[in-house]
C-alpha atoms as a PDB file:
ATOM      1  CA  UNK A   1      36.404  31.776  77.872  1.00  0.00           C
ATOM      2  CA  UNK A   2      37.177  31.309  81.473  1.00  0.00           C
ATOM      3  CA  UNK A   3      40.250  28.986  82.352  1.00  0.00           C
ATOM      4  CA  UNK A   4      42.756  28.895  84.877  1.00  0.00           C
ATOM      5  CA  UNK A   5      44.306  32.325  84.554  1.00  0.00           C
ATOM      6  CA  UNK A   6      40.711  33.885  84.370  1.00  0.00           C
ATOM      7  CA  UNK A   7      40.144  32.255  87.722  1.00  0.00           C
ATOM      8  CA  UNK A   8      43.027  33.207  89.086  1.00  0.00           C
ATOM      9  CA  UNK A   9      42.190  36.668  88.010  1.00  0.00           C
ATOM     10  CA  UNK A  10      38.598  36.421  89.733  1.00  0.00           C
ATOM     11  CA  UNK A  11      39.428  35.289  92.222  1.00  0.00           C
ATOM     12  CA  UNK A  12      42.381  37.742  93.241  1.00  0.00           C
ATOM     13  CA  UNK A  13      39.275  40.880  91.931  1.00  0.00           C
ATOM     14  CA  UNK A  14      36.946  38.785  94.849  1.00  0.00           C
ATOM     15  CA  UNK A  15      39.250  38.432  97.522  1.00  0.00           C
ATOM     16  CA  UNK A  16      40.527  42.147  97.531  1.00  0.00           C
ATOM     17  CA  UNK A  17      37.102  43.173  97.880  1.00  0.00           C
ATOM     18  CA  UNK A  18      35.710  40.538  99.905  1.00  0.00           C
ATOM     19  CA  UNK A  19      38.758  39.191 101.962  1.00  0.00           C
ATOM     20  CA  UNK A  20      38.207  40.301 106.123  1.00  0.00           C
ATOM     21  CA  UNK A  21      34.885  41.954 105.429  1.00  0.00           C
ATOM     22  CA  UNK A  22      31.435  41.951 106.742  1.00  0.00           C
ATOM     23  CA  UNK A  23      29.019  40.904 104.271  1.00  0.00           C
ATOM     24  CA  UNK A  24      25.574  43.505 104.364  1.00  0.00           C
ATOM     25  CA  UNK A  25      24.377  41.732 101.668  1.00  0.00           C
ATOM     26  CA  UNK A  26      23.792  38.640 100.732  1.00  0.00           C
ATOM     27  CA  UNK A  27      21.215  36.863  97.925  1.00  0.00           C
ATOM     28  CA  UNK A  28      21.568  33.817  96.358  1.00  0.00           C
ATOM     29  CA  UNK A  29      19.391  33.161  93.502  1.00  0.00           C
ATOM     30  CA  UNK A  30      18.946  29.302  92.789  1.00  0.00           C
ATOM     31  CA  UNK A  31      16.461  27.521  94.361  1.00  0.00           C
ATOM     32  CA  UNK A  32      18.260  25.050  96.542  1.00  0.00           C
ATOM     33  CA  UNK A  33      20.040  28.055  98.712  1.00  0.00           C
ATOM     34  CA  UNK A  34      17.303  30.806  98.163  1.00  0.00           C
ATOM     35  CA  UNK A  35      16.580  31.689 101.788  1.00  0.00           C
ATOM     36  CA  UNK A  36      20.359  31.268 102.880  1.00  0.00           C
ATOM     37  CA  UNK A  37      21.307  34.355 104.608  1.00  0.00           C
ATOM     38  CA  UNK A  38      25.181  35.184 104.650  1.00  0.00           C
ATOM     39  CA  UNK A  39      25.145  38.632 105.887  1.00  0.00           C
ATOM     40  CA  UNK A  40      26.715  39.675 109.121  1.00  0.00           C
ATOM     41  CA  UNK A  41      29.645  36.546 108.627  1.00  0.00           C
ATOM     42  CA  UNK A  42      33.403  37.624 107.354  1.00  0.00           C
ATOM     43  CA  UNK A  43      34.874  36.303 104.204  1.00  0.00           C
ATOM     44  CA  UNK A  44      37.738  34.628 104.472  1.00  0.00           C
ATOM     45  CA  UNK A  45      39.151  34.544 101.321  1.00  0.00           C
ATOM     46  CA  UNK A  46      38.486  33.754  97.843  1.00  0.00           C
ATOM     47  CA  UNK A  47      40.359  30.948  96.147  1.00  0.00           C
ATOM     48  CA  UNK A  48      40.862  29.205  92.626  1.00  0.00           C
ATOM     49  CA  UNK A  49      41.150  25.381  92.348  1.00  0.00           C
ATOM     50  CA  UNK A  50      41.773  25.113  88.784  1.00  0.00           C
ATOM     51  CA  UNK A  51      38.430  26.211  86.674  1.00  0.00           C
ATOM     52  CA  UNK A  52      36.474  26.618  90.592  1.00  0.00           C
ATOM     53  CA  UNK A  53      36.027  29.199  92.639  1.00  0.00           C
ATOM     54  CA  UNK A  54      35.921  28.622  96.718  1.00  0.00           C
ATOM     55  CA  UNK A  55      34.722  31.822  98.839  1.00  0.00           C
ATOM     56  CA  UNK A  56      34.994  30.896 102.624  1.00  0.00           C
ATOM     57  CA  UNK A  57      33.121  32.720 104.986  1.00  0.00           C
ATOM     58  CA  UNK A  58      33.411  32.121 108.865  1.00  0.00           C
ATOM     59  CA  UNK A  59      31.170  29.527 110.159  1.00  0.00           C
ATOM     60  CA  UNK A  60      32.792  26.899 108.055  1.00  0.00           C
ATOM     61  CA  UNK A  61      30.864  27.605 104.850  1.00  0.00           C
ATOM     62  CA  UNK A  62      31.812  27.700 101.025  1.00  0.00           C
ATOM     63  CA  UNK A  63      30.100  29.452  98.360  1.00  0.00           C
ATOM     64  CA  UNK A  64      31.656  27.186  95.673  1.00  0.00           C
ATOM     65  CA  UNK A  65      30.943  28.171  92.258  1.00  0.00           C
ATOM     66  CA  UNK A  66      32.282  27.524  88.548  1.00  0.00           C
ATOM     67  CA  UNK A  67      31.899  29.627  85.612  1.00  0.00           C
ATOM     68  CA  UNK A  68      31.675  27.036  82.850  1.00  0.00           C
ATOM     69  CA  UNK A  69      31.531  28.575  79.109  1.00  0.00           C
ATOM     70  CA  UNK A  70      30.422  32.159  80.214  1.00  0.00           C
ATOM     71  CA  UNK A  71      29.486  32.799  83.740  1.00  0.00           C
ATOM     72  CA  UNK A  72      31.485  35.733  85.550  1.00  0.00           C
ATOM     73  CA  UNK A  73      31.895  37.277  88.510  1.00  0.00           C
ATOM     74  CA  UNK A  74      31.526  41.417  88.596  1.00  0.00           C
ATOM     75  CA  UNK A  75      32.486  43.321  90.811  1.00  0.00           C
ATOM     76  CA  UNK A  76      31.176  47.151  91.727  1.00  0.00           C
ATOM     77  CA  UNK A  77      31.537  49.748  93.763  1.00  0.00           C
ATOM     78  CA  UNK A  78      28.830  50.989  96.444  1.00  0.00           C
ATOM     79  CA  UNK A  79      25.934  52.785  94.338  1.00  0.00           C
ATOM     80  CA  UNK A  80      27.460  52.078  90.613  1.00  0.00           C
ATOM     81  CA  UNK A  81      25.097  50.293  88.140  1.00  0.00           C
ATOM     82  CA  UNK A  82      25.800  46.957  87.449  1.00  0.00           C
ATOM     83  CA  UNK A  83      26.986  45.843  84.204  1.00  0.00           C
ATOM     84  CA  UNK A  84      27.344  41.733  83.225  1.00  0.00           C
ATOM     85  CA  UNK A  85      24.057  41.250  81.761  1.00  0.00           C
ATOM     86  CA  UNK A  86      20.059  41.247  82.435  1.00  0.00           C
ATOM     87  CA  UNK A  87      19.236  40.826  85.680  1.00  0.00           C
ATOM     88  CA  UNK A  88      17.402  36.940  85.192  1.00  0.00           C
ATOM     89  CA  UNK A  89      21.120  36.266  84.253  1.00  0.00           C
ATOM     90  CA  UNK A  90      22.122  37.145  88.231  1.00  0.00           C
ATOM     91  CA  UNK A  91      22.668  34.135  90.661  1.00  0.00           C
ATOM     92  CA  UNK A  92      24.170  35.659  93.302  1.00  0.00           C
ATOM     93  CA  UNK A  93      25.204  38.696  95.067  1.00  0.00           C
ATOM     94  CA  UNK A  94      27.694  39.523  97.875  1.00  0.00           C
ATOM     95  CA  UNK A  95      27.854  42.914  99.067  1.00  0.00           C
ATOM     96  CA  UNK A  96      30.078  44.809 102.146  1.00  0.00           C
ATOM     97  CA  UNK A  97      29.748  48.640 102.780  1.00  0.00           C
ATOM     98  CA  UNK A  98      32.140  49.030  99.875  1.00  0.00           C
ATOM     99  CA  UNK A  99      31.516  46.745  97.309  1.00  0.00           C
ATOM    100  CA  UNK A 100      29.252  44.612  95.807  1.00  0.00           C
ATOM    101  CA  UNK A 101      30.080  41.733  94.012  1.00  0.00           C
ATOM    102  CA  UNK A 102      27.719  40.043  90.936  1.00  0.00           C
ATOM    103  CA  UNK A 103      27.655  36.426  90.031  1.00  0.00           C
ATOM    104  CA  UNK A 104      26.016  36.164  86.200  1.00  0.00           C
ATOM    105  CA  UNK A 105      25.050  33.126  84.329  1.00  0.00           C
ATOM    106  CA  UNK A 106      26.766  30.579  87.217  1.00  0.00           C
ATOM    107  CA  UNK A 107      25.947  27.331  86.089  1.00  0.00           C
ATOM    108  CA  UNK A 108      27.211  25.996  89.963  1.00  0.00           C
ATOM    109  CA  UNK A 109      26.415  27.636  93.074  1.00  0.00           C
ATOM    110  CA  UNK A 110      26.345  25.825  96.012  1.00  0.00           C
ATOM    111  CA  UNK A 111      26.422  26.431  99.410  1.00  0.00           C
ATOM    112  CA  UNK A 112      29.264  23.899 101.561  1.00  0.00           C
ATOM    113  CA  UNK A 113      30.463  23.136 104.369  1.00  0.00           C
ATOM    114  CA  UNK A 114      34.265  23.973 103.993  1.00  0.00           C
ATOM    115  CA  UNK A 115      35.562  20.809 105.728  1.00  0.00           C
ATOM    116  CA  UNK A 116      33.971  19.265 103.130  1.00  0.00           C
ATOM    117  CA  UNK A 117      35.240  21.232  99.847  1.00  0.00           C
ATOM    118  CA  UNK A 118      36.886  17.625  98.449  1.00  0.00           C
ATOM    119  CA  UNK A 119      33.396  16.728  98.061  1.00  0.00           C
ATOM    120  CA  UNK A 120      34.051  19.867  95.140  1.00  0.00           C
ATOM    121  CA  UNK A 121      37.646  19.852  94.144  1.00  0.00           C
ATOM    122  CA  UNK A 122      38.631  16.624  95.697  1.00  0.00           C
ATOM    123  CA  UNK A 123      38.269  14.686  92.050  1.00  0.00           C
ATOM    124  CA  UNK A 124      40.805  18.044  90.603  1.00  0.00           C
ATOM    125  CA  UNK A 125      44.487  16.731  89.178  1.00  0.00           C
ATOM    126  CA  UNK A 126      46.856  19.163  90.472  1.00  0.00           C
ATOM    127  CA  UNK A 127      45.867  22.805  90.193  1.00  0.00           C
ATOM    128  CA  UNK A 128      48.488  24.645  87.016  1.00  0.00           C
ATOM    129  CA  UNK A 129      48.550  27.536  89.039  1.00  0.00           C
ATOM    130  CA  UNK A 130      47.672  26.477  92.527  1.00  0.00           C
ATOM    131  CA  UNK A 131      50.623  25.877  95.293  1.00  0.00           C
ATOM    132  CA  UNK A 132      50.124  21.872  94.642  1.00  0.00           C
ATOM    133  CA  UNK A 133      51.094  22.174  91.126  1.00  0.00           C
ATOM    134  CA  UNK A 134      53.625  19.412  90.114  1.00  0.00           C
ATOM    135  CA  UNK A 135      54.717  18.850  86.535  1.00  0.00           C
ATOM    136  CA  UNK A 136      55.848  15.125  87.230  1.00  0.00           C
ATOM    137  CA  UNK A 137      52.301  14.261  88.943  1.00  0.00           C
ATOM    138  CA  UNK A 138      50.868  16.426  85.998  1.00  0.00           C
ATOM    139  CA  UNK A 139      52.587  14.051  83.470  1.00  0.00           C
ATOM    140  CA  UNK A 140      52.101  11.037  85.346  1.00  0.00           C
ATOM    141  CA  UNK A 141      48.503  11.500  84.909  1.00  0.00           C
ATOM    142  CA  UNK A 142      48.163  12.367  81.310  1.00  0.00           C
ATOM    143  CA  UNK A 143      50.262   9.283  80.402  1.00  0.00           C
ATOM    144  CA  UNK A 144      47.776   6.830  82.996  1.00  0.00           C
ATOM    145  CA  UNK A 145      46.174   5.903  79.839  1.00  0.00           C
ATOM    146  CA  UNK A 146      48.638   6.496  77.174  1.00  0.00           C
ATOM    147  CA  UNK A 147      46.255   5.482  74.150  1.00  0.00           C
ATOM    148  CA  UNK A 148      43.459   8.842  74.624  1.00  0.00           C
ATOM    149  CA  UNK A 149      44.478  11.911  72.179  1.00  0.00           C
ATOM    150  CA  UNK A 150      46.301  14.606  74.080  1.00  0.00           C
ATOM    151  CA  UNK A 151      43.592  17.346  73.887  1.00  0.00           C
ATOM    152  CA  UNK A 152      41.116  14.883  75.335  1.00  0.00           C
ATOM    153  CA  UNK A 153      43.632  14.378  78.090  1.00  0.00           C
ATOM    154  CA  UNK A 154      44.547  18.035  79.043  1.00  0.00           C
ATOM    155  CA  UNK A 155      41.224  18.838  79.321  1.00  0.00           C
ATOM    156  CA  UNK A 156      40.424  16.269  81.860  1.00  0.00           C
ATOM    157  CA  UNK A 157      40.382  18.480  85.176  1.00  0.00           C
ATOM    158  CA  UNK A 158      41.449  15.177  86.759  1.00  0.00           C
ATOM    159  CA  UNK A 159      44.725  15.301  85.224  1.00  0.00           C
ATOM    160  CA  UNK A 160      45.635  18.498  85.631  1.00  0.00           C
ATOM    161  CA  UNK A 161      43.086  21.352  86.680  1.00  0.00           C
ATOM    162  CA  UNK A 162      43.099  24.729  84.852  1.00  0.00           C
ATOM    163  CA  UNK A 163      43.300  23.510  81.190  1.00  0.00           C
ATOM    164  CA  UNK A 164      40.807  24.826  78.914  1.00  0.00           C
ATOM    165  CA  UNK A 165      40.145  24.591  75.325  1.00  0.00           C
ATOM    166  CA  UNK A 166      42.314  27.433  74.042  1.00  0.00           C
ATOM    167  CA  UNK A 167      45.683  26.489  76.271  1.00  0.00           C
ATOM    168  CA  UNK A 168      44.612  22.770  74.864  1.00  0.00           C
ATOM    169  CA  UNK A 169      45.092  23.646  71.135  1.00  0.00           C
ATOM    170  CA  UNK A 170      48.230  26.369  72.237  1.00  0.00           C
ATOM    171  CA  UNK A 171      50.078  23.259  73.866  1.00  0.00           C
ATOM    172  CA  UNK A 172      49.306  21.086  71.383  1.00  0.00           C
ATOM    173  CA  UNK A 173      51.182  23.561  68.704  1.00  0.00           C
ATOM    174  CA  UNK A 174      53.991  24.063  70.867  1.00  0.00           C
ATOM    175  CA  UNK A 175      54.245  20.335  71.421  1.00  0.00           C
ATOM    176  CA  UNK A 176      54.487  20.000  67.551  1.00  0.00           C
ATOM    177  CA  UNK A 177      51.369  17.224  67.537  1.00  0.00           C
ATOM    178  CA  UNK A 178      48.113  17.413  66.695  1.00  0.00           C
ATOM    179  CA  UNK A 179      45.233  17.174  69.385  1.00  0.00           C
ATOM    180  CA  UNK A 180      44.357  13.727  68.549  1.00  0.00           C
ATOM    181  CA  UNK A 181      47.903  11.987  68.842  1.00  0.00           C
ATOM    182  CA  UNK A 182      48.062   9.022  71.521  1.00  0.00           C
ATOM    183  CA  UNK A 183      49.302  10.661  74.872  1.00  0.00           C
ATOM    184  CA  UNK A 184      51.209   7.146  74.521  1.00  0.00           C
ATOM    185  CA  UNK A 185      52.794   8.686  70.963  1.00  0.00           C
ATOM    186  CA  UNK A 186      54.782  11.088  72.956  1.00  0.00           C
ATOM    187  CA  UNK A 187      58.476  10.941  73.938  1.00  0.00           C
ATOM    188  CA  UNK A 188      58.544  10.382  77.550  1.00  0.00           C
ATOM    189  CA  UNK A 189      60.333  13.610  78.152  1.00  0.00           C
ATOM    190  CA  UNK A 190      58.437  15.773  76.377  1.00  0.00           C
ATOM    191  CA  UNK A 191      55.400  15.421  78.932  1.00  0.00           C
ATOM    192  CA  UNK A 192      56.809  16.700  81.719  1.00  0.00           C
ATOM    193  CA  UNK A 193      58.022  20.186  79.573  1.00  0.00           C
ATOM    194  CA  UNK A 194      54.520  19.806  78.287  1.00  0.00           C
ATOM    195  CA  UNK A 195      53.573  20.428  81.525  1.00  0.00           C
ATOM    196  CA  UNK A 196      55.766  23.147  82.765  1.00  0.00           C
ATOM    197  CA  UNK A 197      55.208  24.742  79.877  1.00  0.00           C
ATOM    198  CA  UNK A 198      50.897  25.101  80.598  1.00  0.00           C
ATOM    199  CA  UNK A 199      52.349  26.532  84.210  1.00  0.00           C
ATOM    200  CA  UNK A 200      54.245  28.983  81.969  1.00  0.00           C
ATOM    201  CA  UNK A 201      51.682  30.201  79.896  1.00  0.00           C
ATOM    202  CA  UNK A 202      49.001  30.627  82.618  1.00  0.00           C
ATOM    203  CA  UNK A 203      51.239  32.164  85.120  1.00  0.00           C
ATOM    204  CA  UNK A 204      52.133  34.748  82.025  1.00  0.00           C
ATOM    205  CA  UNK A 205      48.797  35.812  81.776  1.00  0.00           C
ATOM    206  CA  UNK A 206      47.258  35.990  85.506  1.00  0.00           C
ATOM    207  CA  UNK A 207      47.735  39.839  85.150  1.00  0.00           C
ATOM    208  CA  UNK A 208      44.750  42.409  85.521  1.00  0.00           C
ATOM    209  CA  UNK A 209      45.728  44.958  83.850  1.00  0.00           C
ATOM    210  CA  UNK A 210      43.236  46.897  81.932  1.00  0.00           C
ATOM    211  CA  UNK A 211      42.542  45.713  78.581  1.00  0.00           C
ATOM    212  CA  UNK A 212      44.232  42.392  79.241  1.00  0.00           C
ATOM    213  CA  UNK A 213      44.039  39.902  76.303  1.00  0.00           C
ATOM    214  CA  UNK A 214      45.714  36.051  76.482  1.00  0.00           C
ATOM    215  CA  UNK A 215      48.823  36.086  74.777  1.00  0.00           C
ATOM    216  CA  UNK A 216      50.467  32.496  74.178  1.00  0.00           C
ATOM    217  CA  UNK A 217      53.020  34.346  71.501  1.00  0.00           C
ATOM    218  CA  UNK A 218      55.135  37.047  73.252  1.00  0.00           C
ATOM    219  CA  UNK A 219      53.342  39.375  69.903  1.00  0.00           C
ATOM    220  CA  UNK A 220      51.772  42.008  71.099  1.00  0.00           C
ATOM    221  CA  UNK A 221      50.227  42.682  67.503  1.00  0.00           C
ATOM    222  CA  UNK A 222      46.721  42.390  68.002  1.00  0.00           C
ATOM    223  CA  UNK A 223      45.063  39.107  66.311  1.00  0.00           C
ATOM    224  CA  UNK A 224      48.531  37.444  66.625  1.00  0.00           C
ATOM    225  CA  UNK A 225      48.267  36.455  70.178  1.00  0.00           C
ATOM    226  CA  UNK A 226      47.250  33.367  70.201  1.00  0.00           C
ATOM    227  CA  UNK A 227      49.018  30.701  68.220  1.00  0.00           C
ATOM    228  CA  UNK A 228      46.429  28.733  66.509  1.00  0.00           C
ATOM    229  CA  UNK A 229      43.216  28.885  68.570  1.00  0.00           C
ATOM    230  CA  UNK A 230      40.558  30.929  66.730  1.00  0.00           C
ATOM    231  CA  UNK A 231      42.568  31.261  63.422  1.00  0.00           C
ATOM    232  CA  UNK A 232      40.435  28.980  60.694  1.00  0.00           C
ATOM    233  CA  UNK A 233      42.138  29.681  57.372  1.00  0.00           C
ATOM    234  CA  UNK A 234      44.532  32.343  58.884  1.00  0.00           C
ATOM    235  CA  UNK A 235      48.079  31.694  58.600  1.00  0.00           C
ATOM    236  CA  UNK A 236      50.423  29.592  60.749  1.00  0.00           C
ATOM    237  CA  UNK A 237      52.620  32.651  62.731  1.00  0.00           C
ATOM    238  CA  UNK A 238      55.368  30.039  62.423  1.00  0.00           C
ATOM    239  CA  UNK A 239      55.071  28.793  58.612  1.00  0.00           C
ATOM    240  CA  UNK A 240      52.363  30.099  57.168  1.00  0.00           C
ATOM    241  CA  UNK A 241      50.151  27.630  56.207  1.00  0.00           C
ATOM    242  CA  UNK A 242      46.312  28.156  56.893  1.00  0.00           C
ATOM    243  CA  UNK A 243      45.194  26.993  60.333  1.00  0.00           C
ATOM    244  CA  UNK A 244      42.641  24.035  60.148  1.00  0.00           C
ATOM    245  CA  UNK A 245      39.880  23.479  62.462  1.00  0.00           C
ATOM    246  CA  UNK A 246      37.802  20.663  63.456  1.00  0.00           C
ATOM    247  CA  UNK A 247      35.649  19.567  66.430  1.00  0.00           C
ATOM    248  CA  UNK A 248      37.323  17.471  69.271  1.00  0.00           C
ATOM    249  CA  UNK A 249      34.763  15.911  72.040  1.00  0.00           C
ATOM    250  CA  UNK A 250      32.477  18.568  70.335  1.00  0.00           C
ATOM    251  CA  UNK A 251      34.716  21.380  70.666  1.00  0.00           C
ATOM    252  CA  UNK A 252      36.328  23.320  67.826  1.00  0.00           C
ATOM    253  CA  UNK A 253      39.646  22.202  67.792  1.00  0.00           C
ATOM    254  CA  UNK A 254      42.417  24.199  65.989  1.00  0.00           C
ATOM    255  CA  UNK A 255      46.219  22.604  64.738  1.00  0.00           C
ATOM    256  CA  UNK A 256      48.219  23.790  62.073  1.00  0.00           C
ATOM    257  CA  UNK A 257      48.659  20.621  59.108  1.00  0.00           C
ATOM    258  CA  UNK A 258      52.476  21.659  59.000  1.00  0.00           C
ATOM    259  CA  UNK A 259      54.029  22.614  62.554  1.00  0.00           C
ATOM    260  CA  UNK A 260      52.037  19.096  64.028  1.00  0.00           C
ATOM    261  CA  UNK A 261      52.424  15.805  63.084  1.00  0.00           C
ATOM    262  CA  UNK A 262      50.084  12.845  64.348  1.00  0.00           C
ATOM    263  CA  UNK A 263      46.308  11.652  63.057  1.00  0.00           C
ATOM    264  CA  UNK A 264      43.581  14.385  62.221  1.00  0.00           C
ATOM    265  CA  UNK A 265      40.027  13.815  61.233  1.00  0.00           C
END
């Protein structure tokens, strides 16, 4: 599931590919930018803003895309096969002499102007791994309205970009509440760690290494690397007691009944 570190990790994949290169190819395959033709400009770079991804070209233009529940972003080398899915599932394609790199399932593409990317991002809280990222601002946010359940909260891009539903239910464990307690509910200190502590966890796992999986633990046992998220009747790694799940804003929502305290469903 694509969040902030996934970005991150696209986006680095994109820009040492892409970054000071000629594009010979070009094809973008939604309607609205069909006949655009990108080849012949240099891309800039590549760069995450939170769950977004901003490839500036010269000419002032942005491919801006985001890869929702399961778009991704492939990337070849010159003559290998493609791999990411059927080829209806393709939205876009960039290509240099080297490399060629496949868009699948992008639920946004758009072509922008890059003096106007706030038109994009400009509505994004500050980015968790992005070089405006500030804890206090973070925390500020979350608490502007101090009645809405935590998970809700953190996985309002406006609070704080790069939040996604499994760092949501991995805070909310090592914040000892459940998802659905008040933002309000928590001592004022404890927001600002909150904070930090998403920076932590992302940062931790922006690496690219093959067979990467997100680890929120430090236990490199596999199936034990995450917390709570995706562990329905397994047991707590702190206490033991079976994990519970439940849907929050229609996403499965994990907490364990022991480790949190606050309201459930």
């Amino acid at each position: 599931m694509p969040e902030g570190d996934s970005i991150r990790r696209a986006a680095t994949r994109l820009h040492a590919v892409l970054a000071g290169r000629e594009l010979t190819r070009s094809d973008l395959r939604v309607p609205r930018f069909a006949t655009a033709d990108l080849t012949g400009r240099v891309t800039l770079d590549v760069t995450p803003r939170g769950k977004h991804l901003l490839t500036r070209l010269e000419g002032g233009l942005t491919l801006h895309s985001h890869l929702r529940m399961d778009g991704a972003w492939r990337v070849f080398a010159s003559g290998e096969k493609w791999r990411g899915g059927p080829e209806y599932e393709i939205r876009a394609v960039l290509g240099t002499a080297d490399h060629t790199a496949v868009g699948y399932r992008l639920p946004v593409l758009e072509l922008i102007r890059t003096a106007e990317e706030d038109r994009a991002v400009g509505h994004l809280g500050p980015d968790v791994l992005g070089p405006d990222w500030d804890p206090g601002r973070a925390a500020a946010n979350l608490l502007a309205a101090p009645e809405r359940p935590l998970g809700e909260a953190l996985l309002d891009q406006r609070n704080l970009a790069g939040i996604g539903n499994i760092y949501k239910a991995e805070l909310c464990f090592l914040a000892r509440v459940t998802p659905w307690t008040p933002v309000g509910a928590l001592p004022g200190e404890n927001l600002p760690r909150l904070a930090s502590a998403a920076h932590r966890l992302l940062a931790a796992n922006c690496g690219d290494e093959p067979g990467h999986r997100r680890n929120t633990t430090g236990i490199r046992r596999r199936g034990q690397e995450l917390f709570v998220y995706g562990r329905h009747h397994r047991p707590c790694l702190r206490c033991g007691t079976p994990v519970r799940e439940a849907p929050q804003d229609d996403r499965p929502t994990y907490w364990c009944p022991r480790c949190q305290t606050g309201p459930t469903p």
